[in-house]
Short mmCIF file of C-alpha atoms in Angstrom, two decimals:
data_model
loop_
_atom_site.label_atom_id
_atom_site.label_comp_id
_atom_site.label_asym_id
_atom_site.label_seq_id
_atom_site.Cartn_x
_atom_site.Cartn_y
_atom_site.Cartn_z
CA MET S 1 -47.54 -2.01 26.27
CA ASN S 2 -47.92 1.40 27.91
CA ASN S 3 -44.95 0.82 30.12
CA PHE S 4 -42.57 -1.22 28.03
CA ILE S 5 -39.66 0.98 29.12
CA THR S 6 -39.78 1.65 32.85
CA ALA S 7 -37.48 3.10 35.48
CA ASN S 8 -38.05 -0.11 37.36
CA GLY S 9 -36.69 -2.03 34.39
CA PHE S 10 -33.48 0.00 34.40
CA GLU S 11 -33.20 -0.43 38.16
CA LYS S 12 -33.46 -4.19 37.72
CA THR S 13 -30.90 -4.06 34.93
CA PHE S 14 -28.40 -2.15 37.03
CA ARG S 15 -28.63 -4.77 39.77
CA TYR S 16 -26.53 -6.82 37.39
CA ILE S 17 -23.94 -4.07 37.03
CA LYS S 18 -21.16 -6.50 37.93
CA LEU S 19 -22.18 -8.80 35.07
CA ILE S 20 -22.44 -5.86 32.67
CA GLU S 21 -19.02 -4.56 33.74
CA GLN S 22 -17.53 -7.97 33.08
CA GLY S 23 -19.32 -7.99 29.74
CA ILE S 24 -17.86 -4.60 28.79
CA PHE S 25 -14.39 -5.72 29.80
CA THR S 26 -14.77 -8.93 27.78
CA THR S 27 -15.96 -7.00 24.74
CA VAL S 28 -12.99 -4.64 25.00
CA MET S 29 -10.54 -7.55 25.39
CA LEU S 30 -12.13 -9.32 22.39
CA ALA S 31 -11.75 -6.18 20.30
CA VAL S 32 -8.15 -5.49 21.38
CA PHE S 33 -6.93 -9.04 20.70
CA THR S 34 -8.88 -9.19 17.43
CA VAL S 35 -7.37 -5.93 16.23
CA VAL S 36 -3.83 -7.12 17.04
CA ILE S 37 -4.30 -10.51 15.36
CA GLY S 38 -6.19 -8.96 12.44
CA PHE S 39 -3.58 -6.27 11.83
CA ILE S 40 -0.60 -8.64 11.91
CA LEU S 41 -2.45 -11.15 9.72
CA GLY S 42 -3.55 -8.34 7.41
CA ILE S 43 -0.01 -7.04 6.83
CA LEU S 44 1.25 -10.59 6.32
CA LEU S 45 -1.50 -11.38 3.79
CA ALA S 46 -1.03 -8.07 1.99
CA VAL S 47 2.71 -8.70 1.62
CA MET S 48 1.98 -12.27 0.47
CA ARG S 49 -0.44 -10.99 -2.18
CA MET S 50 2.17 -8.57 -3.50
CA THR S 51 5.12 -10.95 -3.68
CA ASP S 52 6.66 -11.83 -7.00
CA ILE S 53 7.40 -15.50 -6.41
CA ARG S 54 7.02 -17.53 -9.59
CA PRO S 55 8.61 -20.97 -9.15
CA LEU S 56 7.49 -22.06 -12.62
CA ARG S 57 8.97 -19.00 -14.33
CA PHE S 58 11.43 -21.20 -16.25
CA LEU S 59 8.54 -22.68 -18.25
CA ALA S 60 8.16 -19.40 -20.13
CA TYR S 61 11.67 -19.61 -21.58
CA GLY S 62 12.84 -21.94 -24.31
CA ARG S 63 16.28 -23.57 -24.57
CA ASN S 64 17.74 -20.51 -26.26
CA GLY S 65 16.69 -18.32 -23.31
CA ARG S 66 14.01 -16.54 -25.32
CA ILE S 67 10.39 -16.21 -24.26
CA ARG S 68 8.23 -18.97 -25.73
CA ASN S 69 5.17 -18.35 -27.88
CA ASN S 70 3.04 -20.93 -26.04
CA PRO S 71 0.30 -18.99 -24.19
CA VAL S 72 -0.57 -21.93 -21.90
CA LEU S 73 3.02 -22.33 -20.67
CA ILE S 74 3.33 -18.57 -20.20
CA ALA S 75 0.12 -18.51 -18.13
CA ILE S 76 1.40 -21.38 -15.94
CA SER S 77 4.78 -19.71 -15.55
CA LYS S 78 3.09 -16.68 -13.98
CA PHE S 79 1.57 -18.81 -11.18
CA ASN S 80 2.46 -17.40 -7.75
CA PRO S 81 1.55 -19.96 -5.05
CA VAL S 82 2.11 -17.54 -2.15
CA SER S 83 -0.13 -14.89 -3.62
CA PHE S 84 -2.67 -17.53 -4.62
CA LEU S 85 -2.92 -18.86 -1.05
CA ALA S 86 -3.40 -15.38 0.39
CA THR S 87 -5.96 -14.44 -2.25
CA ALA S 88 -7.90 -17.66 -1.72
CA TYR S 89 -7.91 -17.06 2.06
CA VAL S 90 -9.14 -13.49 1.67
CA GLU S 91 -11.86 -14.37 -0.81
CA ILE S 92 -13.19 -17.32 1.23
CA LEU S 93 -13.24 -15.35 4.49
CA ARG S 94 -14.92 -12.37 2.87
CA SER S 95 -17.55 -14.46 1.11
CA THR S 96 -18.86 -16.40 4.10
CA PRO S 97 -20.76 -15.13 7.18
CA VAL S 98 -18.70 -14.48 10.27
CA LEU S 99 -21.28 -16.45 12.29
CA VAL S 100 -20.54 -19.58 10.25
CA GLN S 101 -16.81 -19.00 10.65
CA ILE S 102 -17.09 -18.64 14.43
CA LEU S 103 -19.16 -21.82 14.77
CA ILE S 104 -16.73 -23.77 12.56
CA ILE S 105 -13.74 -22.52 14.55
CA TYR S 106 -15.44 -23.24 17.87
CA HIS S 107 -17.04 -26.61 17.15
CA GLY S 108 -14.73 -27.83 14.40
CA VAL S 109 -11.21 -26.58 14.88
CA PHE S 110 -11.05 -26.15 18.65
CA GLY S 111 -13.77 -28.71 19.37
CA LYS S 112 -12.17 -31.63 17.54
CA LEU S 113 -8.73 -30.83 16.12
CA ILE S 114 -6.99 -28.74 18.76
CA GLU S 115 -7.31 -29.31 22.49
CA LEU S 116 -7.39 -25.98 24.32
CA PRO S 117 -5.95 -25.73 27.83
CA SER S 118 -8.79 -24.76 30.15
CA PHE S 119 -7.98 -21.75 32.33
CA THR S 120 -9.65 -18.51 33.33
CA LEU S 121 -8.20 -15.12 32.47
CA PHE S 122 -8.73 -12.14 34.81
CA GLY S 123 -11.14 -14.21 36.89
CA TYR S 124 -13.91 -14.72 34.31
CA LEU S 125 -12.62 -14.95 30.70
CA LYS S 126 -12.94 -18.68 29.99
CA SER S 127 -10.13 -19.66 27.67
CA ASN S 128 -12.01 -22.44 25.90
CA ARG S 129 -14.59 -19.95 24.63
CA PHE S 130 -12.62 -16.69 24.52
CA ILE S 131 -9.71 -18.04 22.44
CA PRO S 132 -11.88 -19.56 19.65
CA GLY S 133 -13.85 -16.31 19.56
CA VAL S 134 -10.74 -14.16 19.24
CA VAL S 135 -9.18 -16.47 16.66
CA ALA S 136 -12.30 -16.48 14.49
CA LEU S 137 -12.78 -12.71 14.68
CA GLY S 138 -9.06 -12.09 14.08
CA MET S 139 -8.99 -14.38 11.05
CA ASN S 140 -12.03 -12.62 9.65
CA SER S 141 -10.83 -9.06 10.15
CA GLY S 142 -7.37 -10.06 8.88
CA ALA S 143 -8.96 -10.71 5.48
CA TYR S 144 -10.59 -7.29 5.41
CA LEU S 145 -7.52 -5.47 6.75
CA CYS S 146 -5.38 -7.22 4.11
CA GLU S 147 -7.42 -5.62 1.35
CA ILE S 148 -7.36 -2.23 3.09
CA ILE S 149 -3.57 -2.37 3.57
CA ARG S 150 -2.99 -3.59 0.04
CA SER S 151 -5.03 -0.77 -1.45
CA GLY S 152 -3.10 1.67 0.76
CA ILE S 153 0.29 0.39 -0.40
CA GLN S 154 -0.79 0.41 -4.03
CA SER S 155 -2.08 3.96 -3.73
CA ILE S 156 1.47 5.24 -3.13
CA ASP S 157 3.08 6.72 -6.24
CA GLY S 158 5.68 4.44 -7.82
CA GLY S 159 8.15 7.34 -7.79
CA GLN S 160 8.40 7.02 -4.01
CA ASN S 161 9.63 3.45 -4.37
CA GLU S 162 12.03 4.44 -7.15
CA ALA S 163 13.45 7.36 -5.17
CA ALA S 164 14.10 5.18 -2.12
CA ARG S 165 15.60 2.33 -4.14
CA SER S 166 17.79 4.76 -6.12
CA LEU S 167 19.31 5.84 -2.79
CA GLY S 168 20.37 2.25 -2.18
CA MET S 169 17.63 1.35 0.29
CA THR S 170 16.52 -2.29 0.32
CA LYS S 171 12.97 -3.41 -0.47
CA THR S 172 12.26 -3.88 3.24
CA GLN S 173 13.73 -0.49 4.24
CA THR S 174 11.65 1.16 1.53
CA LEU S 175 8.50 -0.59 2.71
CA VAL S 176 9.08 0.27 6.38
CA HIS S 177 10.32 3.87 6.11
CA ILE S 178 8.67 5.17 2.93
CA ILE S 179 5.71 3.13 1.75
CA LEU S 180 3.95 1.93 4.93
CA PRO S 181 3.94 5.29 6.81
CA GLN S 182 2.29 6.98 3.82
CA ALA S 183 0.00 4.02 3.11
CA ILE S 184 -1.22 3.80 6.71
CA LYS S 185 -1.95 7.53 6.71
CA ASN S 186 -4.05 7.12 3.59
CA ILE S 187 -6.01 4.16 4.94
CA LEU S 188 -6.59 5.41 8.50
CA PRO S 189 -10.27 6.23 7.83
CA ALA S 190 -10.81 2.70 6.49
CA ILE S 191 -8.90 1.19 9.43
CA ALA S 192 -10.96 3.25 11.90
CA ASN S 193 -14.08 1.89 10.26
CA GLU S 194 -12.76 -1.67 10.54
CA PHE S 195 -11.88 -1.21 14.24
CA VAL S 196 -15.40 0.01 14.98
CA VAL S 197 -16.84 -2.93 13.03
CA ILE S 198 -14.68 -5.28 15.12
CA ILE S 199 -16.00 -3.87 18.41
CA LYS S 200 -19.58 -4.27 17.20
CA GLU S 201 -19.08 -7.63 15.52
CA SER S 202 -17.50 -9.08 18.67
CA SER S 203 -21.08 -9.26 20.02
CA ILE S 204 -21.61 -12.30 17.79
CA THR S 205 -19.28 -14.35 20.02
CA TYR S 206 -22.09 -14.66 22.57
CA THR S 207 -23.39 -17.46 20.32
CA ILE S 208 -20.46 -19.62 21.46
CA GLY S 209 -20.89 -18.56 25.07
CA VAL S 210 -18.27 -15.86 25.42
CA GLN S 211 -19.53 -13.74 28.31
CA ASP S 212 -19.35 -10.41 26.54
CA LEU S 213 -21.76 -7.48 26.78
CA MET S 214 -24.47 -9.18 24.68
CA PHE S 215 -24.21 -12.29 26.84
CA ALA S 216 -24.85 -10.11 29.91
CA VAL S 217 -27.84 -8.52 28.17
CA THR S 218 -29.43 -11.89 27.40
CA ALA S 219 -28.82 -13.04 30.95
CA VAL S 220 -30.51 -9.97 32.44
CA GLN S 221 -33.40 -10.24 29.98
CA GLY S 222 -34.00 -13.86 30.86
CA ALA S 223 -33.80 -13.39 34.62
CA ASN S 224 -36.23 -10.44 34.81
CA TYR S 225 -38.59 -10.82 31.84
CA ILE S 226 -37.54 -7.36 30.61
CA VAL S 227 -36.49 -6.77 27.00
CA MET S 228 -35.79 -3.16 26.15
CA GLU S 229 -33.93 -1.80 29.16
CA PRO S 230 -30.85 -4.08 28.96
CA LEU S 231 -30.75 -3.53 25.21
CA LEU S 232 -30.76 0.24 25.65
CA VAL S 233 -27.96 0.00 28.19
CA ALA S 234 -25.98 -2.13 25.71
CA THR S 235 -26.69 0.40 22.97
CA ALA S 236 -25.29 3.20 25.12
CA VAL S 237 -22.21 1.16 26.03
CA TYR S 238 -21.43 0.16 22.44
CA PHE S 239 -21.82 3.77 21.35
CA CYS S 240 -19.48 4.94 24.11
CA LEU S 241 -16.89 2.39 22.93
CA CYS S 242 -17.14 3.00 19.19
CA PHE S 243 -17.60 6.75 18.95
CA PRO S 244 -14.38 7.68 20.87
CA THR S 245 -12.44 5.04 18.92
CA SER S 246 -13.22 6.68 15.60
CA LYS S 247 -12.55 10.12 17.12
CA ILE S 248 -9.14 9.04 18.46
CA ILE S 249 -8.15 7.67 15.06
CA ALA S 250 -9.38 10.87 13.38
CA TYR S 251 -7.03 12.76 15.72
CA PHE S 252 -4.06 10.63 14.59
CA GLU S 253 -5.14 11.14 11.01
CA ARG S 254 -4.87 14.91 11.46
CA ARG S 255 -1.50 14.58 13.17
CA MET S 256 -0.11 12.35 10.44
CA SER S 257 -1.17 14.66 7.63
CA ARG S 258 1.23 17.38 8.79
CA GLY S 259 3.14 17.07 5.53
CA ASP S 260 -0.04 17.60 3.49
CA LYS S 261 -0.82 21.18 4.35
CA ARG S 262 0.99 24.41 3.73
CA MET J 1 38.99 13.32 -19.68
CA ALA J 2 40.88 10.11 -20.24
CA THR J 3 39.47 7.35 -22.38
CA ASN J 4 40.48 4.39 -20.25
CA ASP J 5 38.63 5.34 -17.07
CA LYS J 6 35.23 3.97 -18.01
CA LEU J 7 32.93 4.37 -15.04
CA LEU J 8 29.89 2.97 -16.81
CA GLN J 9 29.97 0.81 -19.88
CA VAL J 10 26.77 -0.06 -21.70
CA LEU J 11 27.06 -2.97 -24.14
CA ASN J 12 24.40 -3.96 -26.68
CA LEU J 13 21.59 -2.95 -24.33
CA SER J 14 18.04 -3.71 -25.47
CA LYS J 15 14.68 -3.26 -23.85
CA HIS J 16 11.69 -4.80 -25.55
CA TYR J 17 8.00 -4.69 -24.74
CA ASN J 18 5.27 -6.98 -26.07
CA LYS J 19 7.70 -9.77 -27.01
CA GLY J 20 9.90 -7.48 -29.09
CA ALA J 21 7.09 -5.65 -30.90
CA ILE J 22 8.16 -2.39 -29.24
CA LYS J 23 11.86 -1.65 -28.93
CA ALA J 24 12.43 1.06 -26.31
CA LEU J 25 16.16 0.39 -26.55
CA ASP J 26 17.65 -1.29 -29.58
CA ASP J 27 21.21 -2.57 -29.19
CA VAL J 28 22.65 0.53 -27.51
CA SER J 29 26.34 0.72 -26.56
CA VAL J 30 27.93 3.72 -24.86
CA ASP J 31 30.70 4.43 -22.37
CA ILE J 32 30.51 7.01 -19.58
CA HIS J 33 33.91 8.19 -18.34
CA ALA J 34 34.68 9.51 -14.87
CA GLY J 35 34.27 13.27 -14.66
CA GLU J 36 32.32 13.47 -17.89
CA VAL J 37 28.99 15.25 -18.39
CA VAL J 38 26.96 13.32 -20.96
CA VAL J 39 23.73 14.93 -22.14
CA VAL J 40 21.13 12.77 -23.85
CA ILE J 41 18.71 14.54 -26.19
CA GLY J 42 16.01 13.30 -28.52
CA PRO J 43 12.27 13.36 -29.15
CA SER J 44 9.72 11.88 -26.73
CA GLY J 45 9.64 8.11 -26.81
CA SER J 46 13.14 7.92 -28.24
CA GLY J 47 14.34 5.72 -25.36
CA LYS J 48 16.55 8.29 -23.66
CA SER J 49 14.79 7.96 -20.30
CA THR J 50 14.77 4.18 -20.63
CA LEU J 51 18.53 4.23 -21.22
CA LEU J 52 19.12 6.44 -18.18
CA ARG J 53 16.81 4.40 -15.97
CA SER J 54 18.52 1.20 -17.06
CA LEU J 55 21.87 2.47 -15.78
CA ASN J 56 20.82 1.86 -12.16
CA LEU J 57 18.38 -0.89 -13.13
CA MET J 58 15.21 1.08 -12.44
CA GLU J 59 14.29 -0.60 -15.73
CA THR J 60 15.32 -4.19 -16.31
CA PRO J 61 16.86 -4.52 -19.76
CA THR J 62 15.78 -7.42 -21.98
CA ASP J 63 19.27 -8.01 -23.30
CA GLY J 64 22.83 -6.69 -23.05
CA SER J 65 25.15 -5.65 -20.23
CA ILE J 66 25.87 -2.65 -18.04
CA PHE J 67 29.32 -2.58 -16.47
CA PHE J 68 29.76 -0.35 -13.43
CA HIS J 69 33.37 -0.49 -12.19
CA ASP J 70 33.83 -3.51 -14.50
CA ILE J 71 31.06 -5.48 -12.80
CA ASP J 72 28.11 -6.47 -14.97
CA ILE J 73 25.21 -5.33 -12.79
CA THR J 74 22.61 -6.92 -15.07
CA LYS J 75 23.86 -10.39 -14.10
CA LYS J 76 23.13 -12.24 -10.88
CA SER J 77 26.79 -12.81 -9.94
CA PHE J 78 30.32 -11.82 -10.94
CA THR J 79 33.80 -13.30 -10.53
CA ASP J 80 36.57 -11.16 -9.00
CA GLU J 81 40.29 -11.14 -9.91
CA ALA J 82 40.98 -13.98 -7.49
CA GLY J 83 38.41 -16.12 -9.27
CA LYS J 84 35.93 -15.94 -6.43
CA LYS J 85 32.24 -15.71 -7.23
CA HIS J 86 30.14 -12.93 -5.66
CA LYS J 87 26.46 -12.09 -5.84
CA VAL J 88 25.64 -8.77 -7.49
CA ASN J 89 23.90 -6.64 -4.85
CA ILE J 90 22.21 -3.89 -6.83
CA ASN J 91 21.57 -1.86 -3.65
CA LEU J 92 25.35 -1.46 -3.17
CA HIS J 93 25.78 -0.13 -6.70
CA ARG J 94 22.77 2.17 -6.46
CA GLN J 95 24.35 3.84 -3.42
CA LYS J 96 27.05 5.11 -5.76
CA MET J 97 24.62 6.26 -8.45
CA GLY J 98 22.50 9.24 -7.46
CA MET J 99 19.28 9.78 -9.34
CA VAL J 100 17.14 12.86 -9.82
CA PHE J 101 13.62 12.44 -11.18
CA GLN J 102 11.34 14.61 -13.25
CA HIS J 103 8.75 14.69 -10.46
CA PHE J 104 11.29 15.16 -7.61
CA ASN J 105 9.89 12.21 -5.58
CA LEU J 106 10.70 13.76 -2.23
CA PHE J 107 9.20 11.82 0.68
CA PRO J 108 6.14 13.92 1.60
CA HIS J 109 5.82 12.57 5.14
CA LYS J 110 9.34 13.64 6.11
CA THR J 111 10.86 17.08 6.53
CA ILE J 112 13.60 18.28 4.18
CA LEU J 113 16.27 17.36 6.71
CA GLU J 114 14.70 13.92 7.31
CA ASN J 115 14.50 13.37 3.54
CA MET J 116 18.22 13.99 3.30
CA ILE J 117 19.50 11.99 6.27
CA LEU J 118 17.24 8.92 5.88
CA ALA J 119 19.34 6.96 3.38
CA PRO J 120 22.78 7.88 4.85
CA VAL J 121 21.59 6.86 8.33
CA LYS J 122 19.74 3.69 7.32
CA VAL J 123 21.93 2.51 4.45
CA LEU J 124 25.44 3.81 5.25
CA LYS J 125 24.84 3.64 9.05
CA MET J 126 26.12 7.21 9.37
CA PRO J 127 25.57 8.69 12.87
CA LYS J 128 22.50 10.94 12.86
CA GLU J 129 24.33 14.05 14.10
CA GLN J 130 27.01 13.70 11.44
CA ALA J 131 24.36 13.23 8.74
CA LYS J 132 22.55 16.35 9.93
CA GLU J 133 25.73 18.43 9.81
CA LYS J 134 26.46 17.17 6.33
CA ALA J 135 22.91 17.91 5.22
CA MET J 136 23.13 21.47 6.54
CA VAL J 137 26.37 22.05 4.61
CA LEU J 138 24.70 20.88 1.40
CA LEU J 139 21.52 22.85 2.10
CA THR J 140 23.61 25.99 2.60
CA ARG J 141 25.31 25.32 -0.72
CA VAL J 142 21.96 25.37 -2.55
CA GLY J 143 20.65 28.26 -0.43
CA LEU J 144 17.90 26.33 1.35
CA ALA J 145 19.33 25.97 4.87
CA ASP J 146 16.37 27.90 6.32
CA ARG J 147 13.90 25.32 4.92
CA ALA J 148 15.47 22.33 6.72
CA ASP J 149 12.40 21.73 8.89
CA ALA J 150 9.81 22.41 6.19
CA TYR J 151 7.82 19.65 4.52
CA PRO J 152 8.19 19.15 0.74
CA ILE J 153 4.66 20.46 0.07
CA GLN J 154 5.75 23.84 1.44
CA LEU J 155 8.43 24.27 -1.22
CA SER J 156 8.26 25.46 -4.81
CA GLY J 157 9.08 23.07 -7.64
CA GLY J 158 12.55 24.53 -8.12
CA GLN J 159 13.29 24.24 -4.42
CA LYS J 160 12.05 20.63 -4.38
CA GLN J 161 14.32 19.69 -7.25
CA ARG J 162 17.33 21.35 -5.60
CA ILE J 163 16.52 19.32 -2.46
CA ALA J 164 16.23 16.16 -4.56
CA ILE J 165 19.70 16.83 -5.97
CA VAL J 166 21.34 17.34 -2.58
CA ARG J 167 19.45 14.35 -1.17
CA ALA J 168 21.16 12.22 -3.82
CA LEU J 169 24.50 13.94 -3.07
CA MET J 170 24.23 12.93 0.60
CA MET J 171 25.21 9.40 -0.49
CA GLU J 172 28.40 10.76 -2.14
CA PRO J 173 27.62 9.11 -5.48
CA GLU J 174 30.24 8.61 -8.18
CA VAL J 175 27.76 9.40 -10.92
CA MET J 176 24.56 11.42 -10.96
CA LEU J 177 21.69 10.46 -13.26
CA PHE J 178 19.22 13.22 -14.15
CA ASP J 179 15.91 12.20 -15.72
CA GLU J 180 14.44 15.36 -17.26
CA PRO J 181 15.05 17.32 -14.06
CA THR J 182 13.50 20.57 -15.29
CA SER J 183 10.60 19.26 -17.37
CA ALA J 184 8.02 19.54 -14.58
CA LEU J 185 9.10 23.02 -13.49
CA ASP J 186 7.62 26.45 -14.12
CA PRO J 187 9.83 28.20 -16.67
CA GLU J 188 11.09 30.73 -14.14
CA MET J 189 12.34 27.95 -11.84
CA VAL J 190 14.33 26.09 -14.46
CA GLY J 191 17.32 28.42 -14.06
CA GLU J 192 17.88 27.80 -10.36
CA VAL J 193 17.97 24.02 -10.88
CA LEU J 194 20.28 24.23 -13.91
CA GLU J 195 22.54 26.51 -11.86
CA VAL J 196 22.97 23.80 -9.21
CA MET J 197 23.64 21.22 -11.91
CA LYS J 198 26.21 23.47 -13.58
CA GLU J 199 27.99 23.97 -10.29
CA LEU J 200 28.01 20.21 -9.79
CA ALA J 201 29.47 19.66 -13.26
CA HIS J 202 32.21 22.21 -12.62
CA ALA J 203 33.04 20.43 -9.37
CA GLY J 204 33.93 17.39 -11.48
CA MET J 205 30.88 15.19 -10.90
CA THR J 206 30.21 12.51 -13.51
CA MET J 207 26.76 13.23 -14.86
CA VAL J 208 24.31 11.68 -17.31
CA VAL J 209 21.54 14.16 -18.07
CA VAL J 210 18.39 13.51 -20.07
CA THR J 211 16.98 16.91 -20.90
CA HIS J 212 15.21 19.17 -23.37
CA GLU J 213 17.34 22.14 -22.26
CA MET J 214 19.52 22.57 -25.34
CA GLY J 215 21.24 25.58 -23.77
CA PHE J 216 22.40 23.39 -20.89
CA ALA J 217 23.55 20.66 -23.27
CA ARG J 218 25.59 23.15 -25.27
CA GLU J 219 27.09 24.96 -22.32
CA VAL J 220 27.78 22.20 -19.80
CA GLY J 221 27.87 18.97 -21.79
CA ASP J 222 31.18 17.32 -22.62
CA ARG J 223 29.40 14.97 -24.97
CA VAL J 224 25.91 14.95 -26.42
CA LEU J 225 24.04 11.80 -27.46
CA PHE J 226 21.13 12.07 -29.86
CA MET J 227 18.64 9.20 -29.60
CA ASP J 228 15.66 8.21 -31.68
CA GLU J 229 13.66 4.99 -31.88
CA GLY J 230 15.78 3.31 -29.22
CA LYS J 231 19.10 3.94 -30.96
CA ILE J 232 21.91 6.44 -30.50
CA LEU J 233 21.91 8.03 -33.95
CA GLU J 234 24.71 10.53 -33.40
CA GLN J 235 27.08 11.56 -30.65
CA GLY J 236 29.82 14.13 -30.29
CA THR J 237 30.83 17.36 -28.61
CA PRO J 238 28.15 20.05 -28.30
CA GLU J 239 29.91 21.97 -31.12
CA GLU J 240 29.64 18.97 -33.43
CA ILE J 241 26.05 18.13 -32.56
CA PHE J 242 24.66 21.65 -32.63
CA GLY J 243 27.13 23.15 -35.11
CA SER J 244 27.36 20.53 -37.81
CA PRO J 245 24.78 17.78 -37.33
CA THR J 246 25.13 15.05 -39.96
CA HIS J 247 22.20 12.68 -39.40
CA PRO J 248 19.06 13.97 -41.15
CA ARG J 249 16.90 12.99 -38.16
CA LEU J 250 19.09 15.13 -35.90
CA GLN J 251 19.00 18.06 -38.33
CA ASP J 252 15.22 17.75 -38.39
CA PHE J 253 15.02 17.56 -34.57
CA LEU J 254 17.28 20.56 -34.04
CA SER J 255 15.38 22.65 -36.58
CA LYS J 256 12.27 22.10 -34.46
CA VAL J 257 13.68 22.70 -30.98
CA LEU J 258 16.21 25.47 -31.54
#
């Protein structure tokens, strides 16, 4: 094992530069689509979890309009189906491995239930593998982003909501102009972390044959009987993707905290 | 002040917690007339803030009614003179009721000018330029025109509260609700805020003020309400309340604060 990392090994690896380039591009596309799906899903789930929809509210009140003394009826009257659905989704997705989720989405949902149109994006992204991968990753990160966004919204002082509502602003206007801008500023470090996790976790899609960076690595390894060199190249590439991402978000974080400093 | 121009009418208002075990408001009725300055005093936990915050439904009362321009805003709908049913849109009524909070609640991510023009532009659809001009006029009035582009964190407490007042005034409210506006201020900054409020009162603004500033109540108030345990125990002109209090609880309270 005196020469387990050799210049020759790197030279062989770089012969497949085209494959690696395609892998990098696929990884980036996976991450971008996942982030978009995850973020939209996350906001939607967070809003769902914070709704105040109680269709059985009437059960808590007796005929005279007063609140009943029956604790069971009062507990049922507080049931919020929208929030329950979102909470159940989040808890299930967070409590199962992403590998299992990807395989279920690929083999189960898109393998049996939904027929995917077969086409090729940008010359080499095969839709029947790329779309299940993106959907599974997006659904998974949506659950995590939901919790991040929810904690961000709940971290905003209630006085902000009261001030905006006292000026006649609607719930939606208050959320969009007052609560979300401050919440997103507070949770940017957590979001940056989640984005970096998404880039790295996208490597797991090679198990369903998405030709991302890890897929390229395995291909090069298999063709040349070399192990370490392709892995080191992948390490460098992943680092070059993730490190700037967190730095860029840190820059926005500084810009958005203008109102925090004297 | 005429007696038939009731701007706000509170009828048998109650607010209970824990299924009635705690009564923050207990069957309170009071009228607020246009142009009147009503000052609410009382010990902590007496329900004075709850009463004020109920007026624009920041708190949802358990029972009773609040009529604003003869519309019961605690109900879901109302019927107009023609017999037509309308939904009560609380946002519309809140536009006409400015509120100033103990902790200012300026929007920290927006500059002073942005704080002021946000609601007029988004809610009243006022053109941005017009809103800015209006904001500058108000800022000049409170002596803070040079801080228009500052962020709230850069201001002192007194300055923040003056901004909070003019931010509410941007909506041209018919009544201003003050919830202990000077309680969170350093003592030396209380004066500048009270000065703005006095000026506002002299300009004829209808005001409901919850405060511990007895000097303000005496000097500016048209009517003083004394509350304790969720009830209005005594009300009258400042001379009556401070000069010849009748209720023993009020006498006790005044002996401690004056």
